[in-house]
Coordinates of C-alpha atoms in Angstrom, one line a residue:
X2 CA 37.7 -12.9 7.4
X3 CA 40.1 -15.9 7.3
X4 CA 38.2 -17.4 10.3
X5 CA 35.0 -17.6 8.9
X6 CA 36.6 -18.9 5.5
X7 CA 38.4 -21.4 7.9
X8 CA 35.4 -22.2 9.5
X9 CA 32.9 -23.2 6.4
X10 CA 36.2 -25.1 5.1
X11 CA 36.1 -27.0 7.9
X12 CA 32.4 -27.2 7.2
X13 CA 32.2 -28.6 4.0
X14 CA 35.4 -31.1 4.5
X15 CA 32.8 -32.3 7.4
X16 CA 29.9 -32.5 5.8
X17 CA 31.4 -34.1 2.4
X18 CA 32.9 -37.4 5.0
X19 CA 29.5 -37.4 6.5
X20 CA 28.3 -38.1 2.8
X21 CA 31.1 -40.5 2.2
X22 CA 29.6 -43.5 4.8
X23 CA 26.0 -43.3 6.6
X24 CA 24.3 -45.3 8.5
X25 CA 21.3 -45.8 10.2
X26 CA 18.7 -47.2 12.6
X27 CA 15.7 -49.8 11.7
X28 CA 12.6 -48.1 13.3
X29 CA 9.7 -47.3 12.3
X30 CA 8.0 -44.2 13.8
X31 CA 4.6 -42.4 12.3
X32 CA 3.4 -38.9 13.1
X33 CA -0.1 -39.0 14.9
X34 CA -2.2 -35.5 16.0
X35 CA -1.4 -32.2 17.2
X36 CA -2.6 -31.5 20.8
X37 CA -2.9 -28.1 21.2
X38 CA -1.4 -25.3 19.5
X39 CA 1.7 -23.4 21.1
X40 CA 2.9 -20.8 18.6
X41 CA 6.0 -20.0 20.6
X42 CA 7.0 -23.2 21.3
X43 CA 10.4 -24.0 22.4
X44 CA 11.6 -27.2 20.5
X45 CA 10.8 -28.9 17.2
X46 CA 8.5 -31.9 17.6
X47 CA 11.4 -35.3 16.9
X48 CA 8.2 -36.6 15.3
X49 CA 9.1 -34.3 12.4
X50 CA 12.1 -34.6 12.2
X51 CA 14.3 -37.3 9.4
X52 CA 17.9 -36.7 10.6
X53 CA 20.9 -38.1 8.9
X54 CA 24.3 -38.4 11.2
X55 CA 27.6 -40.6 9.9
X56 CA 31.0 -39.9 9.8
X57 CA 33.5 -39.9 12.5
X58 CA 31.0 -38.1 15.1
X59 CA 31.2 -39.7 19.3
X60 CA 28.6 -38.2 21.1
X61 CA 30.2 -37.8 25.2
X62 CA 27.9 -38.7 27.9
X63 CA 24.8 -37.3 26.1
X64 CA 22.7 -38.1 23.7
X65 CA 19.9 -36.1 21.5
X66 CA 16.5 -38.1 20.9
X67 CA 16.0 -39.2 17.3
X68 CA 12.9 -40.6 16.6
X69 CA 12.1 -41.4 13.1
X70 CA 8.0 -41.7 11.4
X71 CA 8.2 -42.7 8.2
X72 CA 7.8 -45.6 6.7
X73 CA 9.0 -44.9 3.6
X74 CA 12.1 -42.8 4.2
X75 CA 15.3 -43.5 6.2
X76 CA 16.8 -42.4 8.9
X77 CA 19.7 -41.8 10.4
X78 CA 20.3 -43.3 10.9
X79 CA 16.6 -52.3 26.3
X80 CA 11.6 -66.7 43.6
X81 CA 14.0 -69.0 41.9
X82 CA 14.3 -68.1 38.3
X83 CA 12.9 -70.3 35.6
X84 CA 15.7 -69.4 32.8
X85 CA 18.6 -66.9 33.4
X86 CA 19.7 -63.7 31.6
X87 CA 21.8 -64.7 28.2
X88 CA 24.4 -66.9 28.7
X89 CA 26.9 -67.5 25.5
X90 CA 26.9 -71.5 24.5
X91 CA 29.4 -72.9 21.7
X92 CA 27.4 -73.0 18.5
X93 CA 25.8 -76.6 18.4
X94 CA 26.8 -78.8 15.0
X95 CA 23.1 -79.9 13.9
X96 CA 21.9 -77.9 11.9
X97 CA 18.3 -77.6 11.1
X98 CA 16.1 -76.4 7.9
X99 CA 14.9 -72.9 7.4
X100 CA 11.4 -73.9 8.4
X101 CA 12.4 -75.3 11.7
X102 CA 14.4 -72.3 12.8
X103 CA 11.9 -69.6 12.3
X104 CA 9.3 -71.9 13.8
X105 CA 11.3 -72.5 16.8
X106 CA 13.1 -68.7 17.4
X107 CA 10.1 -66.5 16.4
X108 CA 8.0 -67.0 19.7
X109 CA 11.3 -65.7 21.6
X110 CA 10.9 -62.0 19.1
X111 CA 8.1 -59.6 20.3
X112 CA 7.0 -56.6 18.9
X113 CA 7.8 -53.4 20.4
X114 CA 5.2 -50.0 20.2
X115 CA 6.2 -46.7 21.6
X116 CA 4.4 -43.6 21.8
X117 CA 6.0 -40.3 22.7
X118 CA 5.7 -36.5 22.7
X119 CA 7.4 -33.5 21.3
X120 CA 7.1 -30.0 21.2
X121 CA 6.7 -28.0 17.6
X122 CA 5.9 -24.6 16.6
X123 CA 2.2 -25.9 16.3
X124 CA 2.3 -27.0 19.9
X125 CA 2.3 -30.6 21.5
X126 CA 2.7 -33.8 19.4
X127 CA 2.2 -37.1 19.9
X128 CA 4.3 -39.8 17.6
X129 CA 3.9 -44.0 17.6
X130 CA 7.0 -46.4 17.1
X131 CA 7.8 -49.7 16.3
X132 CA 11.0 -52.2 17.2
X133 CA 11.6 -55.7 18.0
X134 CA 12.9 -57.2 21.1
X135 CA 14.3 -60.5 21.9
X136 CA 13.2 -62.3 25.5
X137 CA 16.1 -63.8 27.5
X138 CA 14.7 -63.8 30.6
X139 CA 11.6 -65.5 32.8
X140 CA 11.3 -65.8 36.3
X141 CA 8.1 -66.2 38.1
X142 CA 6.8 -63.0 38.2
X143 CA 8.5 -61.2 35.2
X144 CA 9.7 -61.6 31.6
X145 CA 12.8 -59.9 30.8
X146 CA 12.9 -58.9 27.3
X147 CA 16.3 -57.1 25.2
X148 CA 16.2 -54.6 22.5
X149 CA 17.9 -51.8 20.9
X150 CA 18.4 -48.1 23.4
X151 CA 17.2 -46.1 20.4
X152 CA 13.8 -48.3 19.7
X153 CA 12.8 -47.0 23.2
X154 CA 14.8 -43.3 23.5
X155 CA 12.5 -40.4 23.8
X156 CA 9.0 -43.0 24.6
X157 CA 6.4 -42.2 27.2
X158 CA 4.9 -45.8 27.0
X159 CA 6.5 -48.6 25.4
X160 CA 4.7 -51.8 24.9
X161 CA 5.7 -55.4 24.0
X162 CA 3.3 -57.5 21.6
X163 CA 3.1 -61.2 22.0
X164 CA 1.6 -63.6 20.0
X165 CA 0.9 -61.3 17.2
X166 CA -1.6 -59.3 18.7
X167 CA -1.6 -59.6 22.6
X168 CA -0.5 -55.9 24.0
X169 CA 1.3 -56.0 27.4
X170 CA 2.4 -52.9 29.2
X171 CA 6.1 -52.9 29.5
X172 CA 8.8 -51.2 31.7
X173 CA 12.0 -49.9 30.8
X174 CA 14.3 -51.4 33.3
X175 CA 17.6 -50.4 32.2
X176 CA 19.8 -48.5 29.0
X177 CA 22.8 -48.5 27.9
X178 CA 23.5 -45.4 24.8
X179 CA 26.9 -46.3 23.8
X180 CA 26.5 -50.3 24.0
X181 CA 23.0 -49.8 22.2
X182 CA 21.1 -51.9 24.3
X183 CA 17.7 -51.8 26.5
X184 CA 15.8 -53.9 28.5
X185 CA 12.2 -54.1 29.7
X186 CA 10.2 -56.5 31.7
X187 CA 7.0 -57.4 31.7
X188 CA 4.8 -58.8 34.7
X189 CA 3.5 -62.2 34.7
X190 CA -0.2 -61.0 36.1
X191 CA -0.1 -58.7 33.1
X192 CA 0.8 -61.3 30.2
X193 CA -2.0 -63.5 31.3
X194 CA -4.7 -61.0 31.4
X195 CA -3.8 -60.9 28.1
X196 CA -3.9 -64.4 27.4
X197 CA -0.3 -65.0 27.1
X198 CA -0.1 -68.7 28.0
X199 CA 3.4 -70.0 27.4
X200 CA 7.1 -67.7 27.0
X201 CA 9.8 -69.3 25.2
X202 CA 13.1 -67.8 26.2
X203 CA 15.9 -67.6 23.1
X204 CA 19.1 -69.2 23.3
X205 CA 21.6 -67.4 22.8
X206 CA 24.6 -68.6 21.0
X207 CA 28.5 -67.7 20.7
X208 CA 29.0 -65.2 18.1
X209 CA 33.0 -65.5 18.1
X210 CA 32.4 -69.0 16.8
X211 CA 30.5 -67.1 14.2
X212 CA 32.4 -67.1 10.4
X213 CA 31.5 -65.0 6.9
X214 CA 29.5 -67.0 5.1
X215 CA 27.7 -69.0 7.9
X216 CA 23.6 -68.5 7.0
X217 CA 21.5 -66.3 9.0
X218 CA 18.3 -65.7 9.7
X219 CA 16.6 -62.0 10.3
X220 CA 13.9 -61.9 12.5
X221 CA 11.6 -58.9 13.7
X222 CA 8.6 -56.2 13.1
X223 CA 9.5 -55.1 9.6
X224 CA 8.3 -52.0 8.8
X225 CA 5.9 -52.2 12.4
X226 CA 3.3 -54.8 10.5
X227 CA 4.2 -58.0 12.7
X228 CA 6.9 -60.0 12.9
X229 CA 8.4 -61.3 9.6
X230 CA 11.7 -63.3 8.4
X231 CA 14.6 -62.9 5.9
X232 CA 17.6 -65.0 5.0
X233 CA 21.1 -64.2 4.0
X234 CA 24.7 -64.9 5.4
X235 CA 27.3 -63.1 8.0
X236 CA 29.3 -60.5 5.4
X237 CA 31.6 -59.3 7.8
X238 CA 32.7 -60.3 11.5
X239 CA 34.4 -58.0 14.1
X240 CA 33.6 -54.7 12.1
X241 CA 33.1 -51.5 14.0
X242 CA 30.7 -48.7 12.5
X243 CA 29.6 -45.4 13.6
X244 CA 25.6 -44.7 14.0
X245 CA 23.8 -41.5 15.7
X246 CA 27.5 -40.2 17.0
X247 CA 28.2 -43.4 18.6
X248 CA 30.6 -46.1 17.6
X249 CA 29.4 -49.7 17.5
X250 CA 32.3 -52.2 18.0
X251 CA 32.8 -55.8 16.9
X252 CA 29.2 -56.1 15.1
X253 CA 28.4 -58.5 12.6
X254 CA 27.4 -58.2 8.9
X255 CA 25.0 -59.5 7.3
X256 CA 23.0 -59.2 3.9
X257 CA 19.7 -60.2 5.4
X258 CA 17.0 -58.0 4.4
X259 CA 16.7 -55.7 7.4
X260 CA 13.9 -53.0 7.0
X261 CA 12.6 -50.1 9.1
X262 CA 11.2 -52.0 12.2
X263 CA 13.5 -54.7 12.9
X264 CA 15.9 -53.0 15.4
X265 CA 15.8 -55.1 18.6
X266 CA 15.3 -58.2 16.7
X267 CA 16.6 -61.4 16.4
X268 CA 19.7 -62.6 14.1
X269 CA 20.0 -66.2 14.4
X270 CA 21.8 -69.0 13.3
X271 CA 20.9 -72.1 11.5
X272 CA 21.0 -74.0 15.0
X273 CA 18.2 -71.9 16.3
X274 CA 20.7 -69.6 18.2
X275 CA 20.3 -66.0 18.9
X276 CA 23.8 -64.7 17.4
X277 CA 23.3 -60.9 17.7
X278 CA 20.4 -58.1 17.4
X279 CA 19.8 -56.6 14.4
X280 CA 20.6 -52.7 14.8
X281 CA 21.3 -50.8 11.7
X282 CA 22.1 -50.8 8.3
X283 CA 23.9 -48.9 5.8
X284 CA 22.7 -46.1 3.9
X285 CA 26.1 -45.0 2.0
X286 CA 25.2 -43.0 -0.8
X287 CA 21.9 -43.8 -0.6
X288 CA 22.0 -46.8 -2.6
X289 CA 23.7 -49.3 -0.4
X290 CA 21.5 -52.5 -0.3
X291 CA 22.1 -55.7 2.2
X292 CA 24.6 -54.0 4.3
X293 CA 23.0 -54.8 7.9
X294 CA 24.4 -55.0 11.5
X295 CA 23.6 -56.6 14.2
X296 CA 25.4 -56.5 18.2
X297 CA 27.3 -59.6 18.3
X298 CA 25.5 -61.8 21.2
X299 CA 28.5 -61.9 23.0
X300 CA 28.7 -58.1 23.5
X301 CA 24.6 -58.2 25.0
X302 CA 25.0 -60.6 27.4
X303 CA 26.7 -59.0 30.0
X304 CA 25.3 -56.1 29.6
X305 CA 21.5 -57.4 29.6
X306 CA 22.2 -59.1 32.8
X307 CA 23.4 -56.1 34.2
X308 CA 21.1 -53.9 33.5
X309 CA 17.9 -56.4 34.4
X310 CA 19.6 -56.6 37.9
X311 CA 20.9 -53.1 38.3
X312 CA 18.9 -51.1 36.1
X313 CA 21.0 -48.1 34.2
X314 CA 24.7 -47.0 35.4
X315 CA 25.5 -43.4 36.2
X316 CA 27.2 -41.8 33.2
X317 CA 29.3 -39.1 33.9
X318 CA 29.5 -36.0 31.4
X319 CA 29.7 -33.1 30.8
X320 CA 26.7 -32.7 28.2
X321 CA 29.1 -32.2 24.3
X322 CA 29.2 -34.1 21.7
X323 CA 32.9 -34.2 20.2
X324 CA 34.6 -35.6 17.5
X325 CA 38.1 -36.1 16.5
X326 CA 40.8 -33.8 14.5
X327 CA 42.4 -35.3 11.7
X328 CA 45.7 -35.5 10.8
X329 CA 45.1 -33.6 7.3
X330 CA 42.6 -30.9 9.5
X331 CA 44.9 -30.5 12.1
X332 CA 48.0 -30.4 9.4
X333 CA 46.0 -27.4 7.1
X334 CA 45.2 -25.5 10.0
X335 CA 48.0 -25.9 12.2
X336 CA 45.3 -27.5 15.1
X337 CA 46.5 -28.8 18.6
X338 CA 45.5 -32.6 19.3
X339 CA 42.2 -33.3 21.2
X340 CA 38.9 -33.4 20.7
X341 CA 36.9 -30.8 19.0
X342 CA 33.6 -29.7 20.3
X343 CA 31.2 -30.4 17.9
X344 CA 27.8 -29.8 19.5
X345 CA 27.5 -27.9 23.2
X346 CA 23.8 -29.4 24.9
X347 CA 21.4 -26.1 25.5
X348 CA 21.3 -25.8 29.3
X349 CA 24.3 -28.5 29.9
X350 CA 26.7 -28.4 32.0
X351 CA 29.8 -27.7 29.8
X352 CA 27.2 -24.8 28.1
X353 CA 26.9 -23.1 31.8
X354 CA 30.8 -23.2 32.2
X355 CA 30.9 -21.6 28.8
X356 CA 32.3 -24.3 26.7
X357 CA 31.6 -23.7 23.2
X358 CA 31.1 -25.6 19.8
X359 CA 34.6 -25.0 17.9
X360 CA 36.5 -25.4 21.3
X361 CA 39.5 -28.5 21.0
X362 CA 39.7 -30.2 24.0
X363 CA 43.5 -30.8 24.9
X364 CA 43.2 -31.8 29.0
X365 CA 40.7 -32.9 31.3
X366 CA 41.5 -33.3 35.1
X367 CA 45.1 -33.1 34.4
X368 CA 45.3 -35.8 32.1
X369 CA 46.1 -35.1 28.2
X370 CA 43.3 -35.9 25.5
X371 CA 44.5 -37.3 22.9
X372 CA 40.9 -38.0 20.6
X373 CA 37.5 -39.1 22.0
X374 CA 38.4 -42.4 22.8
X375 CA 40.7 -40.9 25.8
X376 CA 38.4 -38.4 26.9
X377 CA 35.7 -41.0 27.2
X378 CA 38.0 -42.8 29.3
X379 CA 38.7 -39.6 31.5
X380 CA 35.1 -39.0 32.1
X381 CA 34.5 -42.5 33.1
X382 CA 36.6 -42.5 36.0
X383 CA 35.2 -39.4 37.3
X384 CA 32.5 -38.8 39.6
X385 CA 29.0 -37.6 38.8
X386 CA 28.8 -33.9 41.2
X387 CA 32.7 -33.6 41.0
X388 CA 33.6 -29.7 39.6
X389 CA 36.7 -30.4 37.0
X390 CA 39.4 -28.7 35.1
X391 CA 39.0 -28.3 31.1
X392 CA 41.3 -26.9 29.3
X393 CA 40.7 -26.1 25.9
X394 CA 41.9 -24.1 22.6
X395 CA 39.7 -21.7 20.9
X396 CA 39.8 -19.9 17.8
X397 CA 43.1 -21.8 17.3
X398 CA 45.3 -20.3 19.5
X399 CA 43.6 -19.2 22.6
X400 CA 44.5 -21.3 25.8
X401 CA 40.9 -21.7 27.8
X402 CA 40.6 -22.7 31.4
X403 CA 36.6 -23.9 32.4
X404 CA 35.7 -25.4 35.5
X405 CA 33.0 -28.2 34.3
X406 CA 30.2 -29.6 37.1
X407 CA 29.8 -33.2 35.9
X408 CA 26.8 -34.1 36.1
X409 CA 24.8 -38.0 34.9
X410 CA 23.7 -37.4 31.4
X411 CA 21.3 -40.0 31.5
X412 CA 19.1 -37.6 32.5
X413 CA 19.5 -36.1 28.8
X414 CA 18.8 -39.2 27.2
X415 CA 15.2 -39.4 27.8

């Protein structure tokens, strides 16, 4: 009895921070058809599905697919070259007018349209999406382009727009989850059967030059109708939030108008610089306006590079998501430091070694974890078909030894 009491206290202290701070992606995803009808199904369609996730949550080495349809409500809330993958510059002194920014940035912003399926109880469903992207690449036979990881997560075909209306077939070259970040290319044979005559690459600009109160410009596919712009200023610099599990670090704020449909998309600056893509915004309480974030250019550069070159990394897990134990949690009920399982994937590998949700996570491979930031760290310096140690404390008291396969959870991100 004192378990299960301990247990839904430990519920409702969780739930009530979740309510506290909340944030989420701008996409916009619609609900199309049902297929065919599968009573027995054996997952919910995501096209159904308006999740909210906030709070101190890290999702290890996996990550569930959250697609979002609505327009109207939230959610939870990638020869010798012409031009080269993003490149930071200092931020140029001339300034230029409102006019001459959008005019000169928003050929760089395309629109981005996914479709996807899903499984229900009514059988197979098929869902449409919308993002923005930013190009920062163009070579002779391709055109790299940068969004957001969760504008693409979960698509069967992803397309890029240009011009408005001109629909290219586009191919995801590369992800990174935890960074936030995808890239696709496009071919240069396909952008001029669709009369795409002319690319124009962004310039990206050096966002720790940026300061609070410097203007910005928000530019992308609000709410999937074409591309559109706002205006406001940088709020915050150097903050870190949590969206979807994962913690962004060293984002901007802004109070920009960003709406469903502008993930991927350009911030810029009033010298017609790139700055950061626009990512999320807050939803705290469900009232919070002109709270936005955007990845600071600096943080995308690197990693948009190397994922044009090298496509995505290995990612070694062991298929949880975790989160940490506070000091009042782990004070009340007398916990062990570590990691707490949160979620255990169905079918993953920590599932098949018989990890389960409720489990603290106190050593992995013979080193100590301390919170999710040092079991990360662990699991990044292993190797993806390694068998490892897991030691872990259940119901409280119970010392548990598992023998985890790690395995690429890439695989689970689809």
């Amino acid at each position: 009895m004192f378990e299960e009491e301990k247990n839904e206290t430990m519920k409702d202290n969780e739930i009530a921070e979740e309510e506290k701070k909340c944030y989420y992606h701008e996409q916009v995803k619609k609900a199309e058809k049902c297929k065919r009808y599968r009573p027995w199904a054996k997952y919910i369609a995501t096209c159904l599905i308006i999740s909210i996730a906030g709070g101190g949550s890290f999702g290890v080495g996996l990550g569930w697919s959250q697609n979002y349809f609505s327009k109207t409500l939230p959610s939870d809330t990638n020869a010798a070259p012409i031009s080269s993958a993003p490149v930071a510059t200092a931020v140029s002194n001339t300034t230029m007018s409102k006019k001459d920014v959008i005019k000169q940035v928003m050929p760089s912003v395309v629109s981005i349209s996914t479709k996807m399926q899903g499984e229900s109880f009514w059988g197979i469903v098929e869902g449409s999406g919308a993002g923005s992207g930013v190009v920062f690449y163009e070579d002779e036979e391709k055109v790299g382009i940068v969004t957001n990881n969760h504008v693409i997560q979960g698509a069967t075909e992803v397309s890029a727009i240009f011009d408005g209306e001109k629909v290219v077939n586009a191919k995801v070259v590369g992800k990174d989850k935890d960074a936030e970040i995808a890239v696709l290319t496009v071919s240069k044979e396909e952008l001029k059967k669709a009369g795409v005559e002319k690319i124009t690459v962004a310039k990206f600009g050096d966002s720790d030059t940026v300061e609070v109160g410097d203007d910005v410009y928000a530019i992308g596919n609000a709410l999937g109708e074409g591309l559109t712009a706002t205006d406001g200023m940088i709020s915050a610099v150097g903050k870190d939030v949590t969206v979807q599990g994962s913690t962004l670090e060293n984002v901007l704020q802004t109070n920009a108008a960003i709406n469903q449909g502008n993930s991927g998309g350009a911030l810029v600056n009033v010298q017609g610089e790139v700055i950061g893509i626009n990512t999320a915004k807050s939803v705290s309480g469900g009232t919070a306006e002109g709270i936005g974030y955007a990845i600071a250019s600096n943080n995308i550069s690197e990693i948009a590079d190397k994922l044009l070159k090298e496509g995505t990394s290995p990612k070694p897990g062991m298929g949880i998501y975790v989160k940490n134990i506070s000091e009042e949690m782990a004070s009340l009920y007398r916990l062990p430091i570590g990691a707490i399982v949160e979620q255990v994937i169905p079918e993953g590998n920590a599932e098949k070694a018989g990890m389960q949700r409720g489990d603290i996570i106190i050593e992995v491979n013979g080193r100590k974890v301390m919170d999710t930031e040092s079991l990360s760290e662990i699991l990044k310096g292993l190797k993806i078909g390694d068998t490892t140690e897991v030691y872990v404390i259940r119901d409280g008291e119970t010392s548990v030894k598992l023998d985890v396969l790690i395995g690429d959870m890439n695989q689970f991100e689809e």
